[in-house]
Each structure stands twice: as structure tokens, then as C-alpha cells.
PDB file of C-alpha atoms in Angstrom:
ATOM      1  CA  MET J 294       0.036  -0.048   0.043  1.00  0.00           C
ATOM      2  CA  ALA J 295       2.948   2.263  -0.699  1.00  0.00           C
ATOM      3  CA  GLY J 296       2.037   5.943  -1.391  1.00  0.00           C
ATOM      4  CA  LEU J 297      -1.323   5.992   0.472  1.00  0.00           C
ATOM      5  CA  PRO J 298      -1.672   8.283   3.398  1.00  0.00           C
ATOM      6  CA  ILE J 299      -2.102   6.594   6.872  1.00  0.00           C
ATOM      7  CA  TRP J 300      -3.361   8.372   9.985  1.00  0.00           C
ATOM      8  CA  PRO J 301      -4.703   7.409  13.311  1.00  0.00           C
ATOM      9  CA  ASP J 302      -8.338   7.768  13.654  1.00  0.00           C
ATOM     10  CA  ALA J 303      -8.780   8.784  17.377  1.00  0.00           C
ATOM     11  CA  ALA J 304     -12.527   9.012  16.912  1.00  0.00           C
ATOM     12  CA  PHE J 305     -12.777   5.264  16.267  1.00  0.00           C
ATOM     13  CA  GLY J 306      -9.728   4.034  17.744  1.00  0.00           C
ATOM     14  CA  VAL J 307      -8.449   2.413  14.558  1.00  0.00           C
ATOM     15  CA  GLU J 308      -5.726   3.233  12.099  1.00  0.00           C
ATOM     16  CA  CYS J 309      -7.120   3.760   8.561  1.00  0.00           C
ATOM     17  CA  ILE J 310      -5.521   3.655   5.112  1.00  0.00           C
ATOM     18  CA  MET J 311      -7.180   5.911   2.794  1.00  0.00           C
ATOM     19  CA  ASN J 312      -7.409   5.883  -1.048  1.00  0.00           C
ATOM     20  CA  THR J 313      -7.712   9.207  -2.647  1.00  0.00           C
ATOM     21  CA  THR J 314     -11.087   8.309  -3.899  1.00  0.00           C
ATOM     22  CA  ASN J 315     -12.457   9.054  -0.325  1.00  0.00           C
ATOM     23  CA  ASP J 316     -14.974   6.245  -0.846  1.00  0.00           C
ATOM     24  CA  LEU J 317     -15.891   3.987   2.106  1.00  0.00           C
ATOM     25  CA  ALA J 318     -15.316   0.833   0.017  1.00  0.00           C
ATOM     26  CA  SER J 319     -11.835   1.981  -0.663  1.00  0.00           C
ATOM     27  CA  ARG J 320     -11.025   2.109   2.931  1.00  0.00           C
ATOM     28  CA  GLN J 321      -8.984  -0.468   5.003  1.00  0.00           C
ATOM     29  CA  CYS J 322      -9.499  -0.315   8.855  1.00  0.00           C
ATOM     30  CA  GLU J 323      -8.011  -2.328  11.640  1.00  0.00           C
ATOM     31  CA  PRO J 324     -10.393  -4.291  13.701  1.00  0.00           C
ATOM     32  CA  CYS J 325     -11.560  -2.376  16.907  1.00  0.00           C
ATOM     33  CA  ARG J 326      -9.894  -3.347  20.027  1.00  0.00           C
ATOM     34  CA  GLY J 327     -12.520  -1.832  22.334  1.00  0.00           C
ATOM     35  CA  GLY J 328     -12.595   1.278  24.340  1.00  0.00           C
ATOM     36  CA  VAL J 329     -14.042   3.452  21.570  1.00  0.00           C
ATOM     37  CA  PRO J 330     -17.585   5.012  21.781  1.00  0.00           C
ATOM     38  CA  ARG J 331     -20.304   3.684  19.658  1.00  0.00           C
ATOM     39  CA  LEU J 332     -21.692   5.922  16.817  1.00  0.00           C
ATOM     40  CA  GLN J 333     -24.854   7.653  17.434  1.00  0.00           C
ATOM     41  CA  GLY J 334     -27.335  10.059  15.924  1.00  0.00           C
ATOM     42  CA  ALA J 335     -26.038  12.311  13.297  1.00  0.00           C
ATOM     43  CA  GLU J 336     -22.795  10.434  12.908  1.00  0.00           C
ATOM     44  CA  LEU J 337     -24.807   7.170  12.130  1.00  0.00           C
ATOM     45  CA  GLU J 338     -27.088   9.062   9.521  1.00  0.00           C
ATOM     46  CA  GLN J 339     -24.107  10.737   7.691  1.00  0.00           C
ATOM     47  CA  LEU J 340     -22.401   7.340   7.149  1.00  0.00           C
ATOM     48  CA  GLN J 341     -25.627   5.570   6.286  1.00  0.00           C
ATOM     49  CA  ARG J 342     -26.129   8.256   3.465  1.00  0.00           C
ATOM     50  CA  LYS J 343     -22.864   7.033   2.038  1.00  0.00           C
ATOM     51  CA  LEU J 344     -23.888   3.508   1.531  1.00  0.00           C
ATOM     52  CA  GLN J 345     -25.839   2.178  -1.325  1.00  0.00           C
ATOM     53  CA  THR J 346     -29.633   1.761  -0.799  1.00  0.00           C
ATOM     54  CA  GLY J 347     -30.982  -1.069   1.221  1.00  0.00           C
ATOM     55  CA  TRP J 348     -28.672  -0.722   4.227  1.00  0.00           C
ATOM     56  CA  GLN J 349     -30.790  -0.074   7.468  1.00  0.00           C
ATOM     57  CA  VAL J 350     -29.374   0.852  10.783  1.00  0.00           C
ATOM     58  CA  ALA J 351     -31.363  -1.225  13.178  1.00  0.00           C
ATOM     59  CA  ASP J 352     -31.877   0.015  16.733  1.00  0.00           C
ATOM     60  CA  GLY J 353     -28.734   1.996  16.467  1.00  0.00           C
ATOM     61  CA  HIS J 354     -26.944  -1.224  16.992  1.00  0.00           C
ATOM     62  CA  HIS J 355     -26.123  -2.817  13.685  1.00  0.00           C
ATOM     63  CA  LEU J 356     -26.252  -2.601   9.877  1.00  0.00           C
ATOM     64  CA  GLU J 357     -28.438  -4.951   7.967  1.00  0.00           C
ATOM     65  CA  LYS J 358     -29.252  -5.612   4.287  1.00  0.00           C
ATOM     66  CA  THR J 359     -31.073  -8.384   2.411  1.00  0.00           C
ATOM     67  CA  TYR J 360     -29.793  -9.155  -1.102  1.00  0.00           C
ATOM     68  CA  GLY J 361     -31.947 -11.017  -3.741  1.00  0.00           C
ATOM     69  CA  PHE J 362     -30.799 -13.684  -6.045  1.00  0.00           C
ATOM     70  CA  LYS J 363     -32.227 -15.805  -8.760  1.00  0.00           C
ATOM     71  CA  ASP J 364     -31.577 -19.185  -6.940  1.00  0.00           C
ATOM     72  CA  PHE J 365     -29.876 -20.840  -3.998  1.00  0.00           C
ATOM     73  CA  ARG J 366     -26.557 -21.341  -6.018  1.00  0.00           C
ATOM     74  CA  GLU J 367     -26.102 -17.516  -6.675  1.00  0.00           C
ATOM     75  CA  ALA J 368     -27.033 -16.830  -3.018  1.00  0.00           C
ATOM     76  CA  LEU J 369     -24.584 -19.238  -1.950  1.00  0.00           C
ATOM     77  CA  ALA J 370     -21.792 -18.040  -4.114  1.00  0.00           C
ATOM     78  CA  PHE J 371     -22.343 -14.457  -2.731  1.00  0.00           C
ATOM     79  CA  THR J 372     -22.326 -15.713   0.650  1.00  0.00           C
ATOM     80  CA  ASN J 373     -18.848 -17.243   0.038  1.00  0.00           C
ATOM     81  CA  ARG J 374     -17.584 -14.030  -1.281  1.00  0.00           C
ATOM     82  CA  VAL J 375     -18.764 -12.148   1.750  1.00  0.00           C
ATOM     83  CA  GLY J 376     -17.019 -14.851   3.804  1.00  0.00           C
ATOM     84  CA  ASP J 377     -13.791 -14.427   1.928  1.00  0.00           C
ATOM     85  CA  LEU J 378     -14.063 -10.478   2.220  1.00  0.00           C
ATOM     86  CA  ALA J 379     -14.638 -10.861   5.978  1.00  0.00           C
ATOM     87  CA  GLU J 380     -11.585 -13.028   6.327  1.00  0.00           C
ATOM     88  CA  THR J 381      -9.310 -10.436   4.446  1.00  0.00           C
ATOM     89  CA  GLN J 382     -10.649  -7.562   6.523  1.00  0.00           C
ATOM     90  CA  GLY J 383     -10.613  -9.315   9.828  1.00  0.00           C
ATOM     91  CA  HIS J 384     -14.297  -8.151  10.383  1.00  0.00           C
ATOM     92  CA  HIS J 385     -16.983 -10.838  10.476  1.00  0.00           C
ATOM     93  CA  PRO J 386     -20.544 -10.014   9.783  1.00  0.00           C
ATOM     94  CA  ASP J 387     -23.565 -12.382  10.598  1.00  0.00           C
ATOM     95  CA  ILE J 388     -24.679 -13.913   7.240  1.00  0.00           C
ATOM     96  CA  TYR J 389     -28.085 -15.538   6.796  1.00  0.00           C
ATOM     97  CA  LEU J 390     -28.320 -17.697   3.618  1.00  0.00           C
ATOM     98  CA  ALA J 391     -31.861 -18.812   2.353  1.00  0.00           C
ATOM     99  CA  TRP J 392     -33.164 -19.798  -1.154  1.00  0.00           C
ATOM    100  CA  GLY J 393     -32.703 -16.755  -3.263  1.00  0.00           C
ATOM    101  CA  LYS J 394     -31.631 -14.414  -0.641  1.00  0.00           C
ATOM    102  CA  VAL J 395     -28.703 -13.355   1.698  1.00  0.00           C
ATOM    103  CA  GLN J 396     -29.006 -11.190   4.746  1.00  0.00           C
ATOM    104  CA  VAL J 397     -25.935  -9.499   6.113  1.00  0.00           C
ATOM    105  CA  LYS J 398     -25.867  -8.060   9.581  1.00  0.00           C
ATOM    106  CA  ILE J 399     -22.701  -5.961  10.631  1.00  0.00           C
ATOM    107  CA  TRP J 400     -21.497  -4.466  13.919  1.00  0.00           C
ATOM    108  CA  THR J 401     -18.438  -4.184  16.056  1.00  0.00           C
ATOM    109  CA  HIS J 402     -18.898  -7.034  18.595  1.00  0.00           C
ATOM    110  CA  LYS J 403     -16.055  -5.672  20.876  1.00  0.00           C
ATOM    111  CA  ILE J 404     -18.193  -2.515  21.740  1.00  0.00           C
ATOM    112  CA  ASP J 405     -21.610  -4.193  20.810  1.00  0.00           C
ATOM    113  CA  GLY J 406     -22.426  -1.225  18.576  1.00  0.00           C
ATOM    114  CA  LEU J 407     -21.389   0.423  15.371  1.00  0.00           C
ATOM    115  CA  THR J 408     -18.185   2.036  14.304  1.00  0.00           C
ATOM    116  CA  GLU J 409     -17.006   3.553  11.018  1.00  0.00           C
ATOM    117  CA  SER J 410     -15.313   0.309   9.987  1.00  0.00           C
ATOM    118  CA  ASP J 411     -18.754  -1.424   9.921  1.00  0.00           C
ATOM    119  CA  PHE J 412     -19.942   1.081   7.301  1.00  0.00           C
ATOM    120  CA  VAL J 413     -16.599   0.350   5.603  1.00  0.00           C
ATOM    121  CA  LEU J 414     -17.292  -3.398   5.606  1.00  0.00           C
ATOM    122  CA  ALA J 415     -20.969  -2.702   4.274  1.00  0.00           C
ATOM    123  CA  ALA J 416     -19.601  -0.619   1.217  1.00  0.00           C
ATOM    124  CA  LYS J 417     -17.157  -3.493   0.466  1.00  0.00           C
ATOM    125  CA  VAL J 418     -20.020  -6.138   0.598  1.00  0.00           C
ATOM    126  CA  ASP J 419     -21.983  -3.946  -1.824  1.00  0.00           C
ATOM    127  CA  ARG J 420     -18.976  -3.747  -4.120  1.00  0.00           C
ATOM    128  CA  LEU J 421     -18.916  -7.581  -4.412  1.00  0.00           C
ATOM    129  CA  LEU J 422     -21.981  -7.268  -6.614  1.00  0.00           C
ATOM    130  CA  GLY J 423     -20.579  -4.649  -8.930  1.00  0.00           C
TER     131      GLY J 423
END
């Protein structure tokens, strides 16, 4: 990742590497180690607006989105891509697979709430389809 700016993000307790596109999906964040505040109110709304449609902030606790597919095989293939992404990011969502659909739920388990890295992962999941 040579040439990309790196800075400590005190608000979220993580170190982020940012591409010049300033796009959530282009960010790479380290897993939360705890001790950081959960995002609330306007911060949540601002980050949610940066995501593609379909993502919901549920009870101020987690992000969730359901994706539709033409059959089980496509849903399973997407589930496996999300799993691979989770492993590379070190951030693991809950994934629910059913015939023709996949639901993804994301939150930072260490603080039992949302951080900016949850929105980064959500944007990366959306990017898997495009």
C-alpha cells in the first residue's frame, strides 16, 4: 500500500489507510480493540447516506441488508464471497443464507455497537456485486 496516506483515527480507535477516492469501500481499517464509543445519531445518519440503498441501521446497534438472487446457487456464491471478504478484513458479519436471498448484519462485537469500520465493510460487501 505504498503511497497511500495513513493516519490514526482517534474518534474510532483504529488506524485507517485511505485511497484518494474518499470512498468507504476503498478504506482499510484495523479491527476495533474496544474502548471506543459507539456511533450515534447524526454520525450514524451521515455514514448511512454514504452507503448504497438497502442498508438499514437497526436499533442504532447494527447494519442490515437483504440481497436477492435468482436461486440458491447464486445466493451461496455471494455468501462465500462475503466470507472471503470478512477474512481479508478481519471483520466478520452475521450472514443468513436462504433460497434466493442473503441477509448481512454488521456491527462491532467488541463494543456491541457500530463504528465507522462497520460502514466500510458494508460498502465493500455492496462492491462484491458490482
